[in-house]
Amino acid sequence: MAKKETLSPAAPMLPMLKTVEQMSKVSGIGENKLRELMDSGELEYIQNGNRRLIADAAIWDWYNRAKTAAKSPAVQGG
């Protein structure tokens, strides 16, 4: 008797690189802001013809550099 292979349900394949429009929908950052960040050199991207493609890792890298640390409630006076 042959062993039956079980296939797990396929996870949705998300693109490795996203367009500005796609990244805006996923990240919640506006398209214009993403373009500003790319123009200023703060956000890495790949130029493919007229399209600028952004990796998820580039958004997280920018986030880690741009975030502001939260203050504890005692410091805020609460």
PDB file of C-alpha atoms in Angstrom:
ATOM      1  CA  MET A   1       0.000   0.000   0.000  1.00  0.00           C
ATOM      2  CA  ALA A   2       1.453   3.360  -1.071  1.00  0.00           C
ATOM      3  CA  LYS A   3       1.826   6.132   1.457  1.00  0.00           C
ATOM      4  CA  LYS A   4      -0.528   8.996   0.734  1.00  0.00           C
ATOM      5  CA  GLU A   5       1.085  12.441   0.611  1.00  0.00           C
ATOM      6  CA  THR A   6      -0.722  15.132   2.517  1.00  0.00           C
ATOM      7  CA  LEU A   7      -0.579  18.614   1.145  1.00  0.00           C
ATOM      8  CA  SER A   8      -0.950  21.499   3.516  1.00  0.00           C
ATOM      9  CA  PRO A   9      -3.198  24.310   2.400  1.00  0.00           C
ATOM     10  CA  ALA A  10      -1.129  26.735   0.379  1.00  0.00           C
ATOM     11  CA  ALA A  11      -0.323  29.994   2.096  1.00  0.00           C
ATOM     12  CA  PRO A  12      -1.070  33.014  -0.054  1.00  0.00           C
ATOM     13  CA  MET A  13       1.992  34.071  -1.971  1.00  0.00           C
ATOM     14  CA  LEU A  14       2.696  37.725  -1.362  1.00  0.00           C
ATOM     15  CA  PRO A  15       5.105  39.498  -3.679  1.00  0.00           C
ATOM     16  CA  MET A  16       8.595  40.007  -2.319  1.00  0.00           C
ATOM     17  CA  LEU A  17       8.638  43.535  -3.725  1.00  0.00           C
ATOM     18  CA  LYS A  18       5.631  45.828  -3.777  1.00  0.00           C
ATOM     19  CA  THR A  19       4.735  48.901  -5.776  1.00  0.00           C
ATOM     20  CA  VAL A  20       4.153  52.184  -3.973  1.00  0.00           C
ATOM     21  CA  GLU A  21       0.402  51.640  -4.266  1.00  0.00           C
ATOM     22  CA  GLN A  22       0.575  48.105  -2.842  1.00  0.00           C
ATOM     23  CA  MET A  23       2.910  49.109  -0.004  1.00  0.00           C
ATOM     24  CA  SER A  24       0.646  52.016   0.898  1.00  0.00           C
ATOM     25  CA  LYS A  25      -2.303  49.651   1.350  1.00  0.00           C
ATOM     26  CA  VAL A  26      -0.274  47.149   3.384  1.00  0.00           C
ATOM     27  CA  SER A  27       1.637  49.606   5.581  1.00  0.00           C
ATOM     28  CA  GLY A  28      -0.896  52.381   6.068  1.00  0.00           C
ATOM     29  CA  ILE A  29       1.659  54.962   4.947  1.00  0.00           C
ATOM     30  CA  GLY A  30       0.350  57.229   2.197  1.00  0.00           C
ATOM     31  CA  GLU A  31       1.635  56.950  -1.361  1.00  0.00           C
ATOM     32  CA  ASN A  32       2.945  60.530  -1.359  1.00  0.00           C
ATOM     33  CA  LYS A  33       4.797  59.973   1.927  1.00  0.00           C
ATOM     34  CA  LEU A  34       6.406  56.802   0.543  1.00  0.00           C
ATOM     35  CA  ARG A  35       7.537  58.723  -2.555  1.00  0.00           C
ATOM     36  CA  GLU A  36       8.929  61.531  -0.360  1.00  0.00           C
ATOM     37  CA  LEU A  37      10.872  58.998   1.713  1.00  0.00           C
ATOM     38  CA  MET A  38      12.307  57.420  -1.433  1.00  0.00           C
ATOM     39  CA  ASP A  39      13.206  60.809  -2.964  1.00  0.00           C
ATOM     40  CA  SER A  40      15.020  61.872   0.223  1.00  0.00           C
ATOM     41  CA  GLY A  41      16.950  58.591   0.428  1.00  0.00           C
ATOM     42  CA  GLU A  42      15.323  57.517   3.698  1.00  0.00           C
ATOM     43  CA  LEU A  43      13.585  54.496   2.162  1.00  0.00           C
ATOM     44  CA  GLU A  44      15.373  51.924   0.016  1.00  0.00           C
ATOM     45  CA  TYR A  45      13.763  50.853  -3.235  1.00  0.00           C
ATOM     46  CA  ILE A  46      14.543  49.188  -6.546  1.00  0.00           C
ATOM     47  CA  GLN A  47      13.918  51.023  -9.797  1.00  0.00           C
ATOM     48  CA  ASN A  48      12.374  48.737 -12.429  1.00  0.00           C
ATOM     49  CA  GLY A  49      11.640  50.842 -15.492  1.00  0.00           C
ATOM     50  CA  ASN A  50       9.280  53.572 -14.299  1.00  0.00           C
ATOM     51  CA  ARG A  51       8.218  51.593 -11.227  1.00  0.00           C
ATOM     52  CA  ARG A  52       9.783  51.857  -7.815  1.00  0.00           C
ATOM     53  CA  LEU A  53       9.524  48.610  -5.880  1.00  0.00           C
ATOM     54  CA  ILE A  54       9.785  48.446  -2.106  1.00  0.00           C
ATOM     55  CA  ALA A  55      10.635  45.429   0.050  1.00  0.00           C
ATOM     56  CA  ASP A  56       8.852  44.845   3.361  1.00  0.00           C
ATOM     57  CA  ALA A  57      12.266  44.883   5.033  1.00  0.00           C
ATOM     58  CA  ALA A  58      12.847  48.444   3.785  1.00  0.00           C
ATOM     59  CA  ILE A  59       9.684  49.647   5.543  1.00  0.00           C
ATOM     60  CA  TRP A  60      10.731  47.952   8.805  1.00  0.00           C
ATOM     61  CA  ASP A  61      14.236  49.404   8.502  1.00  0.00           C
ATOM     62  CA  TRP A  62      12.796  52.904   8.064  1.00  0.00           C
ATOM     63  CA  TYR A  63      10.358  52.334  10.923  1.00  0.00           C
ATOM     64  CA  ASN A  64      13.132  51.290  13.312  1.00  0.00           C
ATOM     65  CA  ARG A  65      15.144  54.396  12.426  1.00  0.00           C
ATOM     66  CA  ALA A  66      12.192  56.835  12.552  1.00  0.00           C
ATOM     67  CA  LYS A  67      10.219  55.658  15.577  1.00  0.00           C
ATOM     68  CA  THR A  68      10.018  57.679  18.766  1.00  0.00           C
ATOM     69  CA  ALA A  69      10.346  55.793  22.012  1.00  0.00           C
ATOM     70  CA  ALA A  70       7.329  55.872  24.302  1.00  0.00           C
ATOM     71  CA  LYS A  71       7.746  57.458  27.704  1.00  0.00           C
ATOM     72  CA  SER A  72       6.665  55.646  30.845  1.00  0.00           C
ATOM     73  CA  PRO A  73       3.471  56.940  32.554  1.00  0.00           C
ATOM     74  CA  ALA A  74       5.486  58.215  35.540  1.00  0.00           C
ATOM     75  CA  VAL A  75       7.598  60.437  33.292  1.00  0.00           C
ATOM     76  CA  GLN A  76       4.513  61.773  31.494  1.00  0.00           C
ATOM     77  CA  GLY A  77       3.011  62.892  34.770  1.00  0.00           C
ATOM     78  CA  GLY A  78       0.165  60.352  34.799  1.00  0.00           C
TER      79      GLY A  78
END
